[in-house]
Tab-separated table of C-alpha atoms in Angstrom:
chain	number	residue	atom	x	y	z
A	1099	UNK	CA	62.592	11.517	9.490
A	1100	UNK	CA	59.898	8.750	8.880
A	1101	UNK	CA	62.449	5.974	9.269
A	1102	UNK	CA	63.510	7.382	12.919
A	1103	UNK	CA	61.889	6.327	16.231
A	1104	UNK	CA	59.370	8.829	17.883
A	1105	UNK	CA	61.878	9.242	20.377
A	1106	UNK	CA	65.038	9.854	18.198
A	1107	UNK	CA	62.439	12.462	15.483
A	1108	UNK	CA	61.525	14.408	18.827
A	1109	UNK	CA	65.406	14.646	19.651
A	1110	UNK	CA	66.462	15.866	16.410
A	1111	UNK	CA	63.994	18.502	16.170
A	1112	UNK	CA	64.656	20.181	19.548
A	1113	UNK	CA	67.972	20.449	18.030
A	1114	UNK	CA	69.590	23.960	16.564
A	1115	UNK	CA	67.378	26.812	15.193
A	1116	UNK	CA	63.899	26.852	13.361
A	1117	UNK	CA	63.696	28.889	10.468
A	1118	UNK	CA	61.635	29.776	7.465
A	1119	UNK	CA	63.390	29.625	3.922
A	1120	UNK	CA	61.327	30.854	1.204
A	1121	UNK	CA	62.069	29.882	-2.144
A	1122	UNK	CA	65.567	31.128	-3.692
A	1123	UNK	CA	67.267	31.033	0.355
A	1124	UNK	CA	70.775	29.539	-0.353
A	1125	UNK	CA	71.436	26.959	2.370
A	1126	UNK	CA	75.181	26.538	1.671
A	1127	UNK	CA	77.528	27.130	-1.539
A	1128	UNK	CA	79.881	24.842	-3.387
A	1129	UNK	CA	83.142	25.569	-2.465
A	1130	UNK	CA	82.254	27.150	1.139
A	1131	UNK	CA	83.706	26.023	4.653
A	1132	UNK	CA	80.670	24.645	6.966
A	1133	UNK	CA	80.010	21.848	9.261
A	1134	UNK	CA	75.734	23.543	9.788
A	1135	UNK	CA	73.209	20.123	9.189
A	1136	UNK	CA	69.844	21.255	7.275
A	1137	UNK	CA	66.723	19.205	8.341
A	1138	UNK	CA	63.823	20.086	5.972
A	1139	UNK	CA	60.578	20.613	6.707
A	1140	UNK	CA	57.041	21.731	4.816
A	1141	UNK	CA	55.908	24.803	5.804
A	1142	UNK	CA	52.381	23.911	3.830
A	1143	UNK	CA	51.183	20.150	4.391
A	1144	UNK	CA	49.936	20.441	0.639
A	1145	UNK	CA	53.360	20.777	-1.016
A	1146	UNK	CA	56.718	18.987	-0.285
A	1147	UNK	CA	59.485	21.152	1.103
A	1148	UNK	CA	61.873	20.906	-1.866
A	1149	UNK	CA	65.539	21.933	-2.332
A	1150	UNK	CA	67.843	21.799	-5.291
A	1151	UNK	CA	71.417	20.138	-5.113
A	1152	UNK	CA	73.165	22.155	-7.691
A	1153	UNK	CA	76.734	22.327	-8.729
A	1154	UNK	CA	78.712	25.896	-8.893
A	1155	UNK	CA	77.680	26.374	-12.453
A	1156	UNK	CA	74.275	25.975	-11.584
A	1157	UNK	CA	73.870	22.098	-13.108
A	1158	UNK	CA	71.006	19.958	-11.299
A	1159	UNK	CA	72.665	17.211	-9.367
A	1160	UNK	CA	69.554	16.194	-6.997
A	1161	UNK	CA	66.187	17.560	-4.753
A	1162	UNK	CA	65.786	16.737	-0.936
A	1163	UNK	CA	62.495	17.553	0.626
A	1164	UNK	CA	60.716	16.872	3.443
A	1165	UNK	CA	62.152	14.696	6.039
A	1166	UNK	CA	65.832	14.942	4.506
A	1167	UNK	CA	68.979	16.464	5.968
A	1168	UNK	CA	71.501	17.902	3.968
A	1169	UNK	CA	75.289	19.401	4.582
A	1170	UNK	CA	76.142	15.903	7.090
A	1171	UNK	CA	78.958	15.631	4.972
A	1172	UNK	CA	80.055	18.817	6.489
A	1173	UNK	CA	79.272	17.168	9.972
A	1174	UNK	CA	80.903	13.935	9.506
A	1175	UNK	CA	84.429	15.167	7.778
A	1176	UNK	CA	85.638	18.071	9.896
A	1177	UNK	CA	87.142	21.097	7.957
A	1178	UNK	CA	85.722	20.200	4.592
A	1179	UNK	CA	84.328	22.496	2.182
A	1180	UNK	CA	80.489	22.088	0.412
A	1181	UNK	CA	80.252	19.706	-2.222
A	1182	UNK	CA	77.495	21.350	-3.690
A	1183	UNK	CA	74.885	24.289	-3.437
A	1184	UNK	CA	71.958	23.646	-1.770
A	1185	UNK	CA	69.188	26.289	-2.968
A	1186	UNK	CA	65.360	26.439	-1.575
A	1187	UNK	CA	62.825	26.109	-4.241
A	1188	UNK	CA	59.199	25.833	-2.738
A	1189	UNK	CA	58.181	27.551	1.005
A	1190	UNK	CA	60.229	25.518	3.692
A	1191	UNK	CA	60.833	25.146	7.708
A	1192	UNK	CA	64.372	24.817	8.079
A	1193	UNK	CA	66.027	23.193	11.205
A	1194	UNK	CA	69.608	24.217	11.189
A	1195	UNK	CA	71.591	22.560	13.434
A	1196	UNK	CA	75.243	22.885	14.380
A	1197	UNK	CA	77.574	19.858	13.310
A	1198	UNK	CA	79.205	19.145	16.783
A	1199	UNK	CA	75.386	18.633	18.145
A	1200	UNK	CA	74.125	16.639	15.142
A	1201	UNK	CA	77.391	14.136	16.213
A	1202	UNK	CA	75.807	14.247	19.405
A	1203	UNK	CA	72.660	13.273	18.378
A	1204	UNK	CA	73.956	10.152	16.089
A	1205	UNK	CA	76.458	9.064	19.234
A	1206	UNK	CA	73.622	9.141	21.453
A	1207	UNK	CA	70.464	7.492	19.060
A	1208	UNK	CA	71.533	4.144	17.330
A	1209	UNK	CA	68.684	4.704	14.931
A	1210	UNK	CA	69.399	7.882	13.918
A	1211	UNK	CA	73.474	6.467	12.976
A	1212	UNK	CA	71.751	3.442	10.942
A	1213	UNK	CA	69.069	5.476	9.335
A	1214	UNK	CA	71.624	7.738	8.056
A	1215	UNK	CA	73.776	5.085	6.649
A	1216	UNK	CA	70.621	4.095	4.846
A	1217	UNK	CA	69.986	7.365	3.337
A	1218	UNK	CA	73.721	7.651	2.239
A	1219	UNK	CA	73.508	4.450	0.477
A	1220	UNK	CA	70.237	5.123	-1.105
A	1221	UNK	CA	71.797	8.329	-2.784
A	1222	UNK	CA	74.668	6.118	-3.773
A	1223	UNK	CA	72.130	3.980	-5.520
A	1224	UNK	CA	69.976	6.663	-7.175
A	1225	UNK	CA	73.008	7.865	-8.809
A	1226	UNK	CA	74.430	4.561	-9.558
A	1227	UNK	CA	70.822	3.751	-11.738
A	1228	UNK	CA	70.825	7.215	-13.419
A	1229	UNK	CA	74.303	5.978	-14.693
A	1230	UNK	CA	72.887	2.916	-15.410
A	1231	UNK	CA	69.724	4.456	-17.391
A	1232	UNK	CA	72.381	6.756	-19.822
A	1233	UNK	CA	74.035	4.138	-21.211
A	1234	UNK	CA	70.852	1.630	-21.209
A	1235	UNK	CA	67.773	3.393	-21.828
A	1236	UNK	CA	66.097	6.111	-24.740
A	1237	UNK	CA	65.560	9.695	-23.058
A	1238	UNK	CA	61.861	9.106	-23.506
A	1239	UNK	CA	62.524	5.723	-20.728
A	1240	UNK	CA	64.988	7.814	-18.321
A	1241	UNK	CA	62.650	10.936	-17.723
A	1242	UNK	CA	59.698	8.523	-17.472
A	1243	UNK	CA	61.434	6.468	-14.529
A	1244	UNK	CA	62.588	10.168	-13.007
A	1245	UNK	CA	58.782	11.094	-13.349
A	1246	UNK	CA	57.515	8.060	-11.478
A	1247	UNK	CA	60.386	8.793	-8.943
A	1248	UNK	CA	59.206	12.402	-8.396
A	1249	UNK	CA	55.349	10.996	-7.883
A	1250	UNK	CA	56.891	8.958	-5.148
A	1251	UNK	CA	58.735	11.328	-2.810
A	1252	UNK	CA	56.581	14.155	-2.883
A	1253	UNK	CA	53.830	14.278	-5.767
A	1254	UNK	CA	50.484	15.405	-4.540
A	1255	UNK	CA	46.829	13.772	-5.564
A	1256	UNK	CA	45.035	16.286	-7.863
A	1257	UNK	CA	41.621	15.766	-9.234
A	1258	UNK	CA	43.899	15.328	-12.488
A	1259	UNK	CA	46.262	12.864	-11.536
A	1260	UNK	CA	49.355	13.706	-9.936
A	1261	UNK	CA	50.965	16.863	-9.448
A	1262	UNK	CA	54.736	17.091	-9.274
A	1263	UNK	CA	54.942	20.084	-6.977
A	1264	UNK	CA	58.156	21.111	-8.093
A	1265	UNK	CA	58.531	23.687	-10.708
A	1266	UNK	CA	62.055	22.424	-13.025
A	1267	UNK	CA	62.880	23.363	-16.619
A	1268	UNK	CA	63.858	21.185	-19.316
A	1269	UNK	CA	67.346	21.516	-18.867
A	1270	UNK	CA	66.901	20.864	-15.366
A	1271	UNK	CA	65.062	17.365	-16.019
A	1272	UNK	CA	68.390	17.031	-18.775
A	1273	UNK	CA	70.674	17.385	-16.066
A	1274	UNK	CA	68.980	14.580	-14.058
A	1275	UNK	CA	68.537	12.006	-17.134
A	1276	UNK	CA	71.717	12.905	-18.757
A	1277	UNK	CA	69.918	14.765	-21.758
A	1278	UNK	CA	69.725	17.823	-24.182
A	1279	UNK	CA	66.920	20.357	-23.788
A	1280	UNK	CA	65.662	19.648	-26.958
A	1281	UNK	CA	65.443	15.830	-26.521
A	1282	UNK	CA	63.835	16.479	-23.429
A	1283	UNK	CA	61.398	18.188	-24.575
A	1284	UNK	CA	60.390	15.596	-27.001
A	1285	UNK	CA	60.088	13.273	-24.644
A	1286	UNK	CA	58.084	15.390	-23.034
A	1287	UNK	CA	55.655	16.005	-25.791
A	1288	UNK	CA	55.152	12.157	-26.522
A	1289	UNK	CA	54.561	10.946	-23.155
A	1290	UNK	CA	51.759	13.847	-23.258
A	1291	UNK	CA	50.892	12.461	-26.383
A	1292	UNK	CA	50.041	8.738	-24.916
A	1293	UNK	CA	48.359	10.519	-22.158
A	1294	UNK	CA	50.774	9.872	-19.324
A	1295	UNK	CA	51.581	13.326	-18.139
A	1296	UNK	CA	50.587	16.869	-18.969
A	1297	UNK	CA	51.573	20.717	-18.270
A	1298	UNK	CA	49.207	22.829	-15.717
A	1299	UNK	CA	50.293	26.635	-14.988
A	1300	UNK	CA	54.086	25.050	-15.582
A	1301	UNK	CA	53.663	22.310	-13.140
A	1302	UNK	CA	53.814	18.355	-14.796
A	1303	UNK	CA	50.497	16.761	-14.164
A	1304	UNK	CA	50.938	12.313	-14.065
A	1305	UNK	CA	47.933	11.976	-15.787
A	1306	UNK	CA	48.008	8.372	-16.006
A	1307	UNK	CA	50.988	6.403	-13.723
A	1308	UNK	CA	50.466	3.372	-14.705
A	1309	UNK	CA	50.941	4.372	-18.187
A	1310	UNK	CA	53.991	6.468	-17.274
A	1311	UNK	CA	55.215	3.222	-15.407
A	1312	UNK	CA	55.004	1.323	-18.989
A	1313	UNK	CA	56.607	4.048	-20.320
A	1314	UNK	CA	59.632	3.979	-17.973
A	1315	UNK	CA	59.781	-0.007	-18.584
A	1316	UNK	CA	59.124	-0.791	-14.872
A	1317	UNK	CA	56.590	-2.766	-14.741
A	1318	UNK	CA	58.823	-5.804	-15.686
A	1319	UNK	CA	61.413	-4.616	-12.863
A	1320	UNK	CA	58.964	-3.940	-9.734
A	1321	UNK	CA	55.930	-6.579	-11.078
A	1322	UNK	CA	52.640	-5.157	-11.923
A	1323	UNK	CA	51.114	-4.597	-8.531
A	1324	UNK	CA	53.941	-1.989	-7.637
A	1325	UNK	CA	51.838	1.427	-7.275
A	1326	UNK	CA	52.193	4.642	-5.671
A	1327	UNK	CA	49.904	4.647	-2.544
């Protein structure tokens, strides 16, 4: 939504139906027949809306939240069936909007046709790097870089550092870093024991990012002035 025009971002949201999905609401199911467009919104400006891309067997692929669309695949190639589940995991606005009128919208709003070519090829990239990372990096490097990802799109300032607002399990954070639960969860413990990150009430708390950046070996990729603003 942020890369859109003011014009285009009012157009797309007088599109379809507004609804609330509270966490657990299955958008759409692997396997199903559906051309319906998701636009996500937060239904609380304090916490990201936040969705899980699963597959059937329940296997963490992804999270969209706020500003994202999901099911344009659907859109795009008529008469295809869902790639993936999409399942709600924190309070959400959702704006679902038929496929024929989301066509309608990209036909009519050059912006909106190049910003979603952008967003397609960013996905293509974030899964191209986690590839990249298996074969390349230690688990302890991998979840580090998917921490300092998470901080980006949609951690919240606490008094303690960051809060990922996000609630996933060990073997969810394996699915995403290509990892078992139990090396996960040593990763876990020695990034809390350098005092990058910490748990709070079972959310992860970035204690320290610039630590967790050193951790995740970025500072040599993005230079040492890259920060999370």
């Amino acid at each position: 939504m942020e890369r859109l025009c003011l014009r285009s971002r009012r157009s797309l949201l007088r599109l379809g139906t507004r609804t609330y999905g509270p966490p657990g609401t299955v958008l759409m199911r692997q396997g199903d027949p559906g051309s319906m467009v998701y636009l996500l919104r937060s239904r609380d400006r304090s916490v990201s809306a936040c969705v899980k891309i699963t597959t059937a067997d329940g296997r963490l692929l992804a999270i969209r939240v706020s500003g994202d669309v999901i099911g344009e695949l659907g859109a795009l190639v008529p008469d295809s069936l869902r790639s993936n589940t999409a399942t709600v995991c924190t309070p959400t606005i959702v704006h679902r909007i038929p496929g024929t009128a989301f066509m309608t919208f990209l036909e009519t709003h050059h912006d909106g046709s190049l910003v979603l070519c952008r967003s397609l090829a960013d996905r293509l990239a974030w899964s191209d790097q986690r590839r990249l990372d298996f074969g390349d990096h230690q688990v302890r490097v991998r979840l580090a870089r998917l921490l300092v990802e998470f901080v980006e799109s949609y951690g919240r300032r606490v008094e303690a550092g960051w809060e990922l607002t996000v609630r996933l399990s060990y073997e969810e954070l394996g699915n995403l870093v290509g990892a078992r639960v139990d090396a996960v969860g040593k990763a876990m413990k020695e990034l809390g024991a350098d005092g990058s990150v910490c748990l709070m009430k079972r959310h992860v708390i970035v204690r320290d990012l610039e630590n967790l950046r050193r951790a995740a070996e970025l500072t040599d990729v993005f230079g040492k002035d890259a920060r999370v603003t």
